[in-house]
Tab-separated table of C-alpha atoms in Angstrom:
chain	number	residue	atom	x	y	z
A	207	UNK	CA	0.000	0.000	0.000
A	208	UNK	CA	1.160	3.696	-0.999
A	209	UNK	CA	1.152	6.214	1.182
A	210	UNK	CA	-1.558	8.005	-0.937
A	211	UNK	CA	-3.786	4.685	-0.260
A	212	UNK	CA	-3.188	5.352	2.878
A	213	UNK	CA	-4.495	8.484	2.905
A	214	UNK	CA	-7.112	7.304	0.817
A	215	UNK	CA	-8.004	4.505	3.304
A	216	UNK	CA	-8.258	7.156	5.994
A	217	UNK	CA	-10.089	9.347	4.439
A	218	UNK	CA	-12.742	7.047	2.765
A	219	UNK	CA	-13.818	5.763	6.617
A	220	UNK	CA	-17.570	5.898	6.940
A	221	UNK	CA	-17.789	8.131	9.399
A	222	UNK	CA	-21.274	8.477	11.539
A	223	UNK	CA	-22.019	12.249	10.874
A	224	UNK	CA	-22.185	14.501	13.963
A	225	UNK	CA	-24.796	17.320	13.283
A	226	UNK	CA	-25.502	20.127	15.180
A	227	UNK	CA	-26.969	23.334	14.100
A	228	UNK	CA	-25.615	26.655	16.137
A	229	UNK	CA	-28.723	26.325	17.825
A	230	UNK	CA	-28.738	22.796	19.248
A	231	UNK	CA	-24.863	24.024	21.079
A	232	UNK	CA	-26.223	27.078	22.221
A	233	UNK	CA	-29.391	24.974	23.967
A	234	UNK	CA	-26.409	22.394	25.344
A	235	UNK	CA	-24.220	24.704	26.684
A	236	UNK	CA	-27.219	26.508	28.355
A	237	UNK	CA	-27.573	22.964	29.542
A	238	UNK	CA	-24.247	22.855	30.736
A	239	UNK	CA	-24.496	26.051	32.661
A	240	UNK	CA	-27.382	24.944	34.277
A	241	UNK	CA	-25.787	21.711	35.013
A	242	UNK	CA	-22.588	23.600	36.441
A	243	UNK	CA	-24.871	26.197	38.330
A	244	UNK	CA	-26.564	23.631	39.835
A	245	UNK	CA	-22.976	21.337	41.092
A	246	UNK	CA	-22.017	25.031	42.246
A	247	UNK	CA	-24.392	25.487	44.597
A	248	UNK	CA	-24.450	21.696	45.448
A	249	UNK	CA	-20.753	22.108	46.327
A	250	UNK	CA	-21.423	25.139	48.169
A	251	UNK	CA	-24.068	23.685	50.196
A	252	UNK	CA	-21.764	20.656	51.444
A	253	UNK	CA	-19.273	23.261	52.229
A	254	UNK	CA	-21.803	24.789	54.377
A	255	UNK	CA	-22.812	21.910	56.483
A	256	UNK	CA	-19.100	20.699	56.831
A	257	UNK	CA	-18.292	24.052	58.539
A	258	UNK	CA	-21.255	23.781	60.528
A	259	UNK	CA	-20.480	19.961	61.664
A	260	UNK	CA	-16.756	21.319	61.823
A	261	UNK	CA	-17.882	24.329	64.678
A	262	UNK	CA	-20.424	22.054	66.408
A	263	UNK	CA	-17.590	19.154	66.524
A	264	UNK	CA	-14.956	22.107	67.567
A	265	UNK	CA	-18.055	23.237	70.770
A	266	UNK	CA	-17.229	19.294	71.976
A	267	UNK	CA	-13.701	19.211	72.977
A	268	UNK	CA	-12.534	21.954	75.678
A	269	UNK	CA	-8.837	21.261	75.060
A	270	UNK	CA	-7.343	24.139	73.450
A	271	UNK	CA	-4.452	21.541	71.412
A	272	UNK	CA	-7.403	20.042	69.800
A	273	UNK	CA	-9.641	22.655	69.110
A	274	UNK	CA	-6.581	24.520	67.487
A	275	UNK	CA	-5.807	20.932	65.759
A	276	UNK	CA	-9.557	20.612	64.108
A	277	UNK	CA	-9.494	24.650	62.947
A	278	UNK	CA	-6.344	23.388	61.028
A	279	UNK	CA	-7.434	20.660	59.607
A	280	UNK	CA	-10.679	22.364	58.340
A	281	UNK	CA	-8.579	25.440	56.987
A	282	UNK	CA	-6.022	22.418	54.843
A	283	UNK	CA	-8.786	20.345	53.484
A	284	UNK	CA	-10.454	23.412	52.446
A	285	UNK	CA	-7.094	24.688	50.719
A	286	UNK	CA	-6.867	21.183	49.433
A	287	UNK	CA	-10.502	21.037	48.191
A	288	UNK	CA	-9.736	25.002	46.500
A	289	UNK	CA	-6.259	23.237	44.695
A	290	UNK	CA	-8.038	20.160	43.237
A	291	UNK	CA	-10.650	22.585	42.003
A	292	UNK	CA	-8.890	24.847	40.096
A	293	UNK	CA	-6.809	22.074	38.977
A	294	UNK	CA	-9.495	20.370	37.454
A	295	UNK	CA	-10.600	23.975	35.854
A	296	UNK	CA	-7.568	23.940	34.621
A	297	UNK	CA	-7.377	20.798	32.787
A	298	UNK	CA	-10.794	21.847	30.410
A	299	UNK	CA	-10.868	24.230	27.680
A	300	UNK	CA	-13.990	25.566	29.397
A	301	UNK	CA	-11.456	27.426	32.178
A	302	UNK	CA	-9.815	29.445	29.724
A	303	UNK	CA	-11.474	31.197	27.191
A	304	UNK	CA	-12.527	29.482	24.154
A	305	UNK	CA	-10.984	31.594	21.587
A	306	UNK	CA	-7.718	30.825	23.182
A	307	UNK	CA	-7.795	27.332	21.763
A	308	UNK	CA	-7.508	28.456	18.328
A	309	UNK	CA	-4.584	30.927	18.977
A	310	UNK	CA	-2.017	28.526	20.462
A	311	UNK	CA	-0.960	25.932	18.649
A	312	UNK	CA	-1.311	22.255	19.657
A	313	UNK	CA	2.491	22.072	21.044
A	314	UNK	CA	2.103	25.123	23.196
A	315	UNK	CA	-1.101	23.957	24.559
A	316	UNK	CA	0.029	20.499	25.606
A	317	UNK	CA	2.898	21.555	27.561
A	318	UNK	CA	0.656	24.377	29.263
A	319	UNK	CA	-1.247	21.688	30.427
A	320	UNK	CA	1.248	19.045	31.190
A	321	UNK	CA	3.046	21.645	33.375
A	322	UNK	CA	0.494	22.529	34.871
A	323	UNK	CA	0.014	18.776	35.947
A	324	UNK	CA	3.459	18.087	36.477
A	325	UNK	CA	2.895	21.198	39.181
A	326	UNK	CA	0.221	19.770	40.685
A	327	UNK	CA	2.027	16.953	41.795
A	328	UNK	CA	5.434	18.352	42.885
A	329	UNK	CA	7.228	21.612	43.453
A	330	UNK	CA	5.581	24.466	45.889
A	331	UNK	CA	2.367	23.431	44.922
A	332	UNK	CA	2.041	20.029	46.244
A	333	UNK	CA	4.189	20.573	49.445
A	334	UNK	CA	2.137	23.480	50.744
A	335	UNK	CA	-0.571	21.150	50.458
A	336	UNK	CA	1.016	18.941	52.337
A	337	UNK	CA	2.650	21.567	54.868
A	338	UNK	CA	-1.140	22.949	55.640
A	339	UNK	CA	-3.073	19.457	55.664
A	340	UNK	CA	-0.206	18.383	58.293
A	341	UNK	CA	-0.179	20.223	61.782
A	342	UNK	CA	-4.266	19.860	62.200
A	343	UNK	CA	-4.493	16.271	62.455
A	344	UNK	CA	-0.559	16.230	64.333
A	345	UNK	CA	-2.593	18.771	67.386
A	346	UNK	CA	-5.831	17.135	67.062
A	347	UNK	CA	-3.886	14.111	68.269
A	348	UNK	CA	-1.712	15.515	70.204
A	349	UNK	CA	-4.288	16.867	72.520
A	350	UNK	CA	-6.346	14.202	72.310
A	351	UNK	CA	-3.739	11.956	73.555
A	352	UNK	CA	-3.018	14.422	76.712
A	353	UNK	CA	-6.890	14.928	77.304
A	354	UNK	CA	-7.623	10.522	77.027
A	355	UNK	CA	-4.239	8.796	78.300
A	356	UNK	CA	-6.561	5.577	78.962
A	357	UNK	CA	-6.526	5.352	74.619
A	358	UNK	CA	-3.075	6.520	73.906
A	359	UNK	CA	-2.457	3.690	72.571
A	360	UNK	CA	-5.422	3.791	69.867
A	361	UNK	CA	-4.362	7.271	69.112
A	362	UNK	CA	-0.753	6.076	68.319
A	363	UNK	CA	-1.908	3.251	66.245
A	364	UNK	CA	-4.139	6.281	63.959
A	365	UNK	CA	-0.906	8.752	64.285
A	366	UNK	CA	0.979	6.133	62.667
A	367	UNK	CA	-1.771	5.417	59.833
A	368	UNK	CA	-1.620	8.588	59.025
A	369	UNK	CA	2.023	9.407	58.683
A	370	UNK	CA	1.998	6.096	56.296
A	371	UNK	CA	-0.458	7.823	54.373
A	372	UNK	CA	1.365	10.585	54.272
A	373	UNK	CA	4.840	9.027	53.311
A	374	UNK	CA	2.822	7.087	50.584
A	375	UNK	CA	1.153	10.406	49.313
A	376	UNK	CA	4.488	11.604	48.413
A	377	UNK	CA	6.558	8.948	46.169
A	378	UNK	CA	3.039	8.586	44.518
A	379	UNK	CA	2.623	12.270	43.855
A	380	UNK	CA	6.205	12.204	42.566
A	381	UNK	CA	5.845	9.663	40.245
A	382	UNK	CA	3.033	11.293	38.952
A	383	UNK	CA	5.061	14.249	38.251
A	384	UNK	CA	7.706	12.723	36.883
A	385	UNK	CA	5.285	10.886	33.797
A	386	UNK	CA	4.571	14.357	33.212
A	387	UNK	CA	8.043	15.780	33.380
A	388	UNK	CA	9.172	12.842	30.731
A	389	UNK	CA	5.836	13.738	28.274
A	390	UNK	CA	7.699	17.545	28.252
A	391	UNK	CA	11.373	16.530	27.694
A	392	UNK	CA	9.549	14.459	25.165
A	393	UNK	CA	7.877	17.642	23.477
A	394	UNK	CA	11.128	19.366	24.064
A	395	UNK	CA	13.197	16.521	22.083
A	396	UNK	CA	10.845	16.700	19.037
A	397	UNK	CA	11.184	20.096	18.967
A	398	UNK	CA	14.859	19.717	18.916
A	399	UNK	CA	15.001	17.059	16.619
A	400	UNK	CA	15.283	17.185	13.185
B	152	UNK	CA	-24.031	41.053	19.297
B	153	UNK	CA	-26.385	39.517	16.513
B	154	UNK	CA	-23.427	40.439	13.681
B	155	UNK	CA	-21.573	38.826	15.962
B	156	UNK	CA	-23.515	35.528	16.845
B	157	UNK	CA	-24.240	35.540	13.412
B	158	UNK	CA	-20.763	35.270	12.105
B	159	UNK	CA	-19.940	32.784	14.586
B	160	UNK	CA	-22.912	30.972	13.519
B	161	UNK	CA	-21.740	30.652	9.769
B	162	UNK	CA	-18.006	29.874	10.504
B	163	UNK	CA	-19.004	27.186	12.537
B	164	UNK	CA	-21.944	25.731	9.575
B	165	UNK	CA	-18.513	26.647	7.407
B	166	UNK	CA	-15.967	24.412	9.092
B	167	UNK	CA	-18.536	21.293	10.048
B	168	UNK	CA	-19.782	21.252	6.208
B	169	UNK	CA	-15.958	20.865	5.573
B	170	UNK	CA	-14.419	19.231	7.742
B	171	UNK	CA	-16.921	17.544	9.745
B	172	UNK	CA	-16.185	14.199	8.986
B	173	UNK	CA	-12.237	14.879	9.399
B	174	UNK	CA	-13.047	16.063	12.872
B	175	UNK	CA	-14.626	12.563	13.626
B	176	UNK	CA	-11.765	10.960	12.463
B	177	UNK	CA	-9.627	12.938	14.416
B	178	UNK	CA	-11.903	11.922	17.597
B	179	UNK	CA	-11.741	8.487	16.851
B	180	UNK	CA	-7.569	8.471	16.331
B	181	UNK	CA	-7.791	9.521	20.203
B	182	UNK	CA	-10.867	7.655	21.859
B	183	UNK	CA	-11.492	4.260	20.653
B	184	UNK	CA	-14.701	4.276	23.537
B	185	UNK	CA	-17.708	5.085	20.780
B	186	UNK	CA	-19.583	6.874	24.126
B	187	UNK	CA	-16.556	8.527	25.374
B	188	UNK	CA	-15.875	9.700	21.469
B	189	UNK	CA	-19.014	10.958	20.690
B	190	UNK	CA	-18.686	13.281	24.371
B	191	UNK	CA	-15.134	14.439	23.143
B	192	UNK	CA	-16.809	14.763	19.387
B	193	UNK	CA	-19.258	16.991	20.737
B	194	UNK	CA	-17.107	18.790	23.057
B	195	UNK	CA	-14.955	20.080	19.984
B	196	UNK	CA	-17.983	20.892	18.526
B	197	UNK	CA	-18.570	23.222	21.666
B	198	UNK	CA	-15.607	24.174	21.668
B	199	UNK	CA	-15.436	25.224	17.524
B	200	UNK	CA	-18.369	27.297	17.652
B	201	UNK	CA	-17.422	29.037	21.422
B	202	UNK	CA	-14.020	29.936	19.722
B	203	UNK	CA	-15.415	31.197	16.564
B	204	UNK	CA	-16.406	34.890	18.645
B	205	UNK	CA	-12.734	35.199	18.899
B	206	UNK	CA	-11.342	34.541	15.376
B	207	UNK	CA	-9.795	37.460	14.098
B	208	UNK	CA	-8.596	35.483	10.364
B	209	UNK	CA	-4.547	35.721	11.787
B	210	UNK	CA	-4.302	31.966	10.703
B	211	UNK	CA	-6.797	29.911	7.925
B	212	UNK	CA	-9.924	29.070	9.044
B	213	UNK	CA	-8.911	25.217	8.817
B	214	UNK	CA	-5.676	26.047	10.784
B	215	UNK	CA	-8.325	27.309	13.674
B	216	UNK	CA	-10.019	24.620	13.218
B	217	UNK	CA	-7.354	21.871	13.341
B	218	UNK	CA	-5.871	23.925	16.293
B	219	UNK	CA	-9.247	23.914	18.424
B	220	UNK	CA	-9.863	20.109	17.621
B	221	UNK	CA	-6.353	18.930	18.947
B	222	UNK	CA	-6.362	21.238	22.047
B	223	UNK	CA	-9.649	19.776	22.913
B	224	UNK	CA	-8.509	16.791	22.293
B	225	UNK	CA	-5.096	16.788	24.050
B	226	UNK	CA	-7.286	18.008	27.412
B	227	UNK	CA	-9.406	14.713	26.823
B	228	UNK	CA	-6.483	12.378	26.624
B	229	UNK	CA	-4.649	14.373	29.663
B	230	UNK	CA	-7.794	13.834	32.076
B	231	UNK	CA	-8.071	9.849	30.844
B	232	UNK	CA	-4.264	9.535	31.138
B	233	UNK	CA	-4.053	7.970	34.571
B	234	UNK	CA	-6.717	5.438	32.976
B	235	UNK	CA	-3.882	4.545	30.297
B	236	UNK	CA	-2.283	1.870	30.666
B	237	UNK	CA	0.625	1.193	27.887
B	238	UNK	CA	3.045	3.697	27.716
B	239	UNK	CA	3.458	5.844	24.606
B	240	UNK	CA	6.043	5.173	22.107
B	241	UNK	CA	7.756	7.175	19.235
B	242	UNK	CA	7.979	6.798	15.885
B	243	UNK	CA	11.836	5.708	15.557
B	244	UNK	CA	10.482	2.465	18.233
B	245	UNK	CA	7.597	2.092	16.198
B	246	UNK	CA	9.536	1.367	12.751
B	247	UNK	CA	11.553	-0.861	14.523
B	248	UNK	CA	8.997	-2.867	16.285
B	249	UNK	CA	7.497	-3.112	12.569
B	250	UNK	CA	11.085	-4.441	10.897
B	251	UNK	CA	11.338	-6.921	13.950
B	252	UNK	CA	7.865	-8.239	14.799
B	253	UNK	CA	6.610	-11.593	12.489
B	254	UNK	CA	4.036	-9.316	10.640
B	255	UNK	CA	0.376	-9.437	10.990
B	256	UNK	CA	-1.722	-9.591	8.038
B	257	UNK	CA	-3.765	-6.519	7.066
B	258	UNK	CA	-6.272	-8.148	5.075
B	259	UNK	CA	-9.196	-6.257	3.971
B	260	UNK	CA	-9.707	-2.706	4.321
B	261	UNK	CA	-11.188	-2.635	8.015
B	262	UNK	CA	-8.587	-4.501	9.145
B	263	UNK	CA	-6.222	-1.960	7.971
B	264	UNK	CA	-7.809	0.736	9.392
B	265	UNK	CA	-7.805	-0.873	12.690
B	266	UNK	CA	-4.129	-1.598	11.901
B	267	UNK	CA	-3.915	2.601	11.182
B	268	UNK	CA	-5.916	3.463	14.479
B	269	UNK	CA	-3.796	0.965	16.831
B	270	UNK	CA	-0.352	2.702	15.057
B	271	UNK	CA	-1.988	5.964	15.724
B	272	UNK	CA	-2.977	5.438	19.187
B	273	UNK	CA	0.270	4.055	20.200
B	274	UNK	CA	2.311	6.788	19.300
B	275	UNK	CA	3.325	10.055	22.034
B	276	UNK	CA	1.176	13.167	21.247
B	277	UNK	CA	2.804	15.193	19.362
B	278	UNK	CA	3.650	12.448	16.698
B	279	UNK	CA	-0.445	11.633	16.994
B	280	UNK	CA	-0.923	15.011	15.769
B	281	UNK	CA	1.330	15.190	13.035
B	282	UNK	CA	0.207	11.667	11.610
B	283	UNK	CA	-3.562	12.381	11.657
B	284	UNK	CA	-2.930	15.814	10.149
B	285	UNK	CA	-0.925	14.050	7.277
B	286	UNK	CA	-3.293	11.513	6.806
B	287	UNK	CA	-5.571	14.377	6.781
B	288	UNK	CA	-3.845	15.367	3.659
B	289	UNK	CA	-1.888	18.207	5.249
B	290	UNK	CA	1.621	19.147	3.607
B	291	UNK	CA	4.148	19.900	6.174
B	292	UNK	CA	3.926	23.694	6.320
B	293	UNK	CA	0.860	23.700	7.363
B	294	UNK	CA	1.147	20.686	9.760
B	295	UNK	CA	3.770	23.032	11.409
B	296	UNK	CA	1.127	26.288	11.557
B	297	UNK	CA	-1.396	23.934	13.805
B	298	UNK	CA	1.168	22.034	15.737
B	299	UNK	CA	3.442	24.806	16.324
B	300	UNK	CA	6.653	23.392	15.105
B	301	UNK	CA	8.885	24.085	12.103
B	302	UNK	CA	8.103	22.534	9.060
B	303	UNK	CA	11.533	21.094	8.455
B	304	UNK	CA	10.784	19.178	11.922
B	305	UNK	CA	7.587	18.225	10.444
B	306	UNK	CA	9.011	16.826	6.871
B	307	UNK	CA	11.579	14.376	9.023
B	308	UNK	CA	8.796	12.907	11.077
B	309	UNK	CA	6.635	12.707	7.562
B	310	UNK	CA	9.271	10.874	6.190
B	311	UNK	CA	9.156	8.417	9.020
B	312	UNK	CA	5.563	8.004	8.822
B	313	UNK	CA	6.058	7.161	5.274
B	314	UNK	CA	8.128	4.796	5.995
B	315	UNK	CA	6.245	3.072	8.714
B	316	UNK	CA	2.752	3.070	6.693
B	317	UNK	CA	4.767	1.663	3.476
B	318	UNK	CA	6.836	-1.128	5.751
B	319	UNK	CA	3.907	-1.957	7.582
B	320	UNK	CA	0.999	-2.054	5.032
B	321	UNK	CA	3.159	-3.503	1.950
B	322	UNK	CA	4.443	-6.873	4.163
B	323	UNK	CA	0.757	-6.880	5.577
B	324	UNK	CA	-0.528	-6.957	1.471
B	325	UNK	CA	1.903	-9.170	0.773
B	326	UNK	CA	1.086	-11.631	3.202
């Protein structure tokens, strides 16, 4: 086969036609809106009632260590929650404007992304995530230990869960990074190569 | 606002009348899933006729076009990556995988094209682009414009291509 029947071949697929008038996208991404409007205030709502539970949970302990521990764990699950989000904003066309897509070419655009990715995973990013999600849950127990000696043991058995999460958290994060970093020395060798 | 809707409204009747079909393709090359295709289908659709309020005619309407499609689709495969599980591979390991591997036969035309799809789907990115944009029937200048890379660059990795789709698809006719 020539490379012209290739062509040909690819070109002569049957292909199961895709139609949309203007109208029919404007009615979906009204759709969409609504749809994203609606997981908005959804979102909002949970946010809501988790501070709420948070405050009424934070009324039942009188020790300061773990009061202190719980308002720090709230404040880096919320700054966890915000990072995921605007990751994930990040990752559609629909975060940026629309127009944009056609302007930068496909190269440009895939390392944008991949970096911002690779980012995600390692580098300031990802270790102030871990830095804020850390000391709230290290009080909490800390206090809770001091205030309940009689469980001490229990507590040191979830301390130590937790720090293996932790440690896991960050060769996996890393390795996540790192697929990314080798996708962009990959763009950056083709664009070398010649 | 209504000039302006309007416009938008017949670049985007414009580039599906010519190059709807190419645009499945191109959907297909990167999601095999016929659900999960006809989502990222219609989310280049969205995405064509959203973009269309901002083109200002620097580049050809089909460069837009092309541009838009892949940048969709390179978010698509980005948020399914962790889903992937075979590593991509370039075209260099590709031609040598075809001179050292026993040859399976293409017969019949579907089976080529699945052949084309599975040599498409295998490769890294950038290398996807520039293969579905040749198979398009793109010359290498204007490969270059959408990808963003010079079209000498482009011409090498053409070459390669060639040489893939000719080693691969003449032992695979002849057997």
């Amino acid at each position: 086969m020539t490379n012209n029947e290739a062509q040909a071949l690819w070109q002569g697929q049957s292909t199961e036609k895709i139609t949309m008038t203007p109208q029919d996208i404007r009615n979906r991404i009204e759709r969409l809106a609504r749809k994203a409007r609606r997981q908005s205030y959804g979102g909002y709502t949970v946010c809501l009632l988790v501070v709420i539970s948070c405050f009424w949970w934070l009324t039942l302990f009188d020790d300061r260590l773990q009061q202190i521990g719980s308002l720090l764990t709230i404040a880096g699950i919320a700054f966890m929650a915000w990072q995921i989000r605007s990751n994930l904003r990040g990752q559609s066309w629909a975060g940026g404007s629309a127009a944009s897509l056609g302007k930068t070419s496909a190269v440009d655009f895939h390392r944008r992304q991949l970096t911002r990715q690779r980012d995600f995973h390692r580098g300031r990013r990802f270790w102030l995530r871990m830095l804020l999600f850390v000391p709230g849950p290290v009080l909490f127990l800390i206090g809770f230990a001091e205030a309940h000696p009689e469980v001490a043991r229990t507590i040191r058995i979830v301390a130590v869960v937790f720090a293996l999460e932790l440690i896991a958290a960050v060769p996996l994060n890393l390795r996540l990074a790192s697929r990314y970093q080798r996708q962009l020395d990959e763009i950056d060798r083709f664009e070398r190569d010649k | 606002m209504i000039a302006g809707r309007s416009r938008q409204d017949e670049l985007y009747e414009e580039a599906t009348a010519a190059h709807g079909p190419a645009l499945e393709r191109l959907a297909r090359s990167y999601e095999l899933d016929a659900d999960k295709r006809r989502d990222l289908l219609q989310e280049i659709h969205l995405a064509l006729w959203r973009s269309f309020e901002g083109f200002d005619g620097d580049c050809s309407l089909r460069t837009w076009i092309y541009r838009v499609a892949q940048n969709v689709a390179a978010s698509h495969v980005i948020r399914h990556q962790r889903q992937r599980l075979r590593p991509h591979v370039s075209l260099d390991d590709i031609a040598e995988m075809a001179s050292s591997a026993d040859g399976e036969a293409a017969a019949g035309r579907q089976e080529s094209i699945e052949q084309l799809y599975a040599l498409i789907a295998s490769l890294n990115p950038v290398e996807h682009q520039v293969i579905v944009l040749y198979l398009e029937g793109f010359d290498a200048a204007a490969i270059g414009e959408v990808i963003g890379i010079s079209s000498g660059n482009v011409a090498t990795r053409i070459h390669r291509i060639k040489r893939i789709l000719a080693d691969r698809f003449e032992r695979g006719g002849r057997q």
